[in-house]
Amino acid sequence: MRLLLIFFVPLVAQVFAYIVVFLAAQGGGSFMGLLALPASVASVIALFAHGISSARARVPVASAMLISLGIALVPPVVLLVFRALES
């Protein structure tokens, strides 16, 4: 249950957030898709590493989940802000 809350719930949220980023980057020759690809790979790796280390270290679930959600959602939100500034 810890791994589900710490890793898989933020991962699902991250996938949906990057889908929104890719949909926002459609058309107009935006560079957001090019930035989103490496950002998504790096944030998935960081989310995986944090999830595994938090599940093994017996960190409180609430704080570990907040950090995981931050890792999962901050990069897509920053990309969406850049997209808003770009247009």
Coordinates of C-alpha atoms in Angstrom, one line a residue:
M1 CA 0.0 0.0 0.0
R2 CA 2.9 2.4 0.7
L3 CA 4.4 1.9 -2.7
L4 CA 1.0 2.4 -4.3
L5 CA 0.6 5.8 -2.6
I6 CA 4.2 6.9 -2.9
F7 CA 4.9 5.9 -6.4
F8 CA 1.9 4.8 -8.6
V9 CA -0.6 7.5 -7.7
P10 CA 1.9 10.3 -8.5
L11 CA 3.0 8.4 -11.6
V12 CA -0.6 8.3 -13.0
A13 CA -0.9 12.0 -12.2
Q14 CA 2.3 12.7 -14.0
V15 CA 1.2 10.8 -17.1
F16 CA -2.0 12.8 -17.3
A17 CA -0.1 16.0 -16.8
Y18 CA 2.4 15.3 -19.6
I19 CA -0.6 14.3 -21.8
V20 CA -1.9 17.8 -21.2
V21 CA 1.6 19.3 -22.0
F22 CA 1.8 17.4 -25.3
L23 CA -1.8 18.4 -26.2
A24 CA -0.9 22.1 -25.4
A25 CA 2.2 21.8 -27.6
Q26 CA 0.3 20.6 -30.7
G27 CA 0.6 23.0 -33.6
G28 CA 2.4 26.2 -33.9
G29 CA 5.9 24.7 -34.1
S30 CA 6.3 24.8 -30.4
F31 CA 9.5 23.7 -28.7
M32 CA 7.5 22.4 -25.7
G33 CA 7.3 18.9 -27.1
L34 CA 11.1 18.9 -27.4
L35 CA 11.5 20.1 -23.8
A36 CA 8.8 17.7 -22.5
L37 CA 10.4 14.5 -23.7
P38 CA 13.7 14.7 -21.7
A39 CA 11.9 16.4 -18.8
S40 CA 9.4 13.5 -18.6
V41 CA 12.2 10.9 -18.7
A42 CA 14.2 12.6 -16.0
S43 CA 11.1 13.1 -13.8
V44 CA 10.0 9.5 -14.1
I45 CA 13.5 8.4 -13.1
A46 CA 13.5 10.8 -10.2
L47 CA 10.1 9.7 -9.2
F48 CA 11.1 6.0 -9.3
A49 CA 14.2 6.6 -7.3
H50 CA 12.4 8.6 -4.6
G51 CA 9.5 6.1 -4.5
I52 CA 11.8 3.1 -3.9
S53 CA 14.0 4.9 -1.4
S54 CA 11.0 6.2 0.6
A55 CA 9.2 2.9 0.6
R56 CA 12.3 1.2 2.0
A57 CA 13.3 3.9 4.5
R58 CA 9.9 4.0 6.3
V59 CA 9.4 7.7 5.8
P60 CA 5.9 8.9 6.7
V61 CA 3.6 8.3 3.8
A62 CA 2.1 11.8 3.8
S63 CA 5.5 13.6 3.4
A64 CA 6.8 11.0 0.9
M65 CA 3.6 11.4 -1.2
L66 CA 3.8 15.2 -1.2
I67 CA 7.4 15.0 -2.4
S68 CA 6.4 12.5 -5.0
L69 CA 3.6 14.7 -6.2
G70 CA 6.0 17.6 -6.4
I71 CA 8.4 15.6 -8.5
A72 CA 5.6 14.5 -10.7
L73 CA 3.7 17.7 -11.2
V74 CA 6.2 20.6 -11.0
P75 CA 8.0 19.9 -14.4
P76 CA 4.7 19.7 -16.4
V77 CA 3.3 22.9 -14.7
V78 CA 6.6 24.7 -15.5
L79 CA 6.4 23.6 -19.1
L80 CA 2.8 24.8 -19.3
V81 CA 3.8 28.2 -17.9
F82 CA 6.6 28.4 -20.5
R83 CA 4.0 27.5 -23.2
A84 CA 1.7 30.3 -21.9
L85 CA 4.6 32.8 -22.0
E86 CA 5.6 31.6 -25.4
S87 CA 2.3 32.3 -27.1

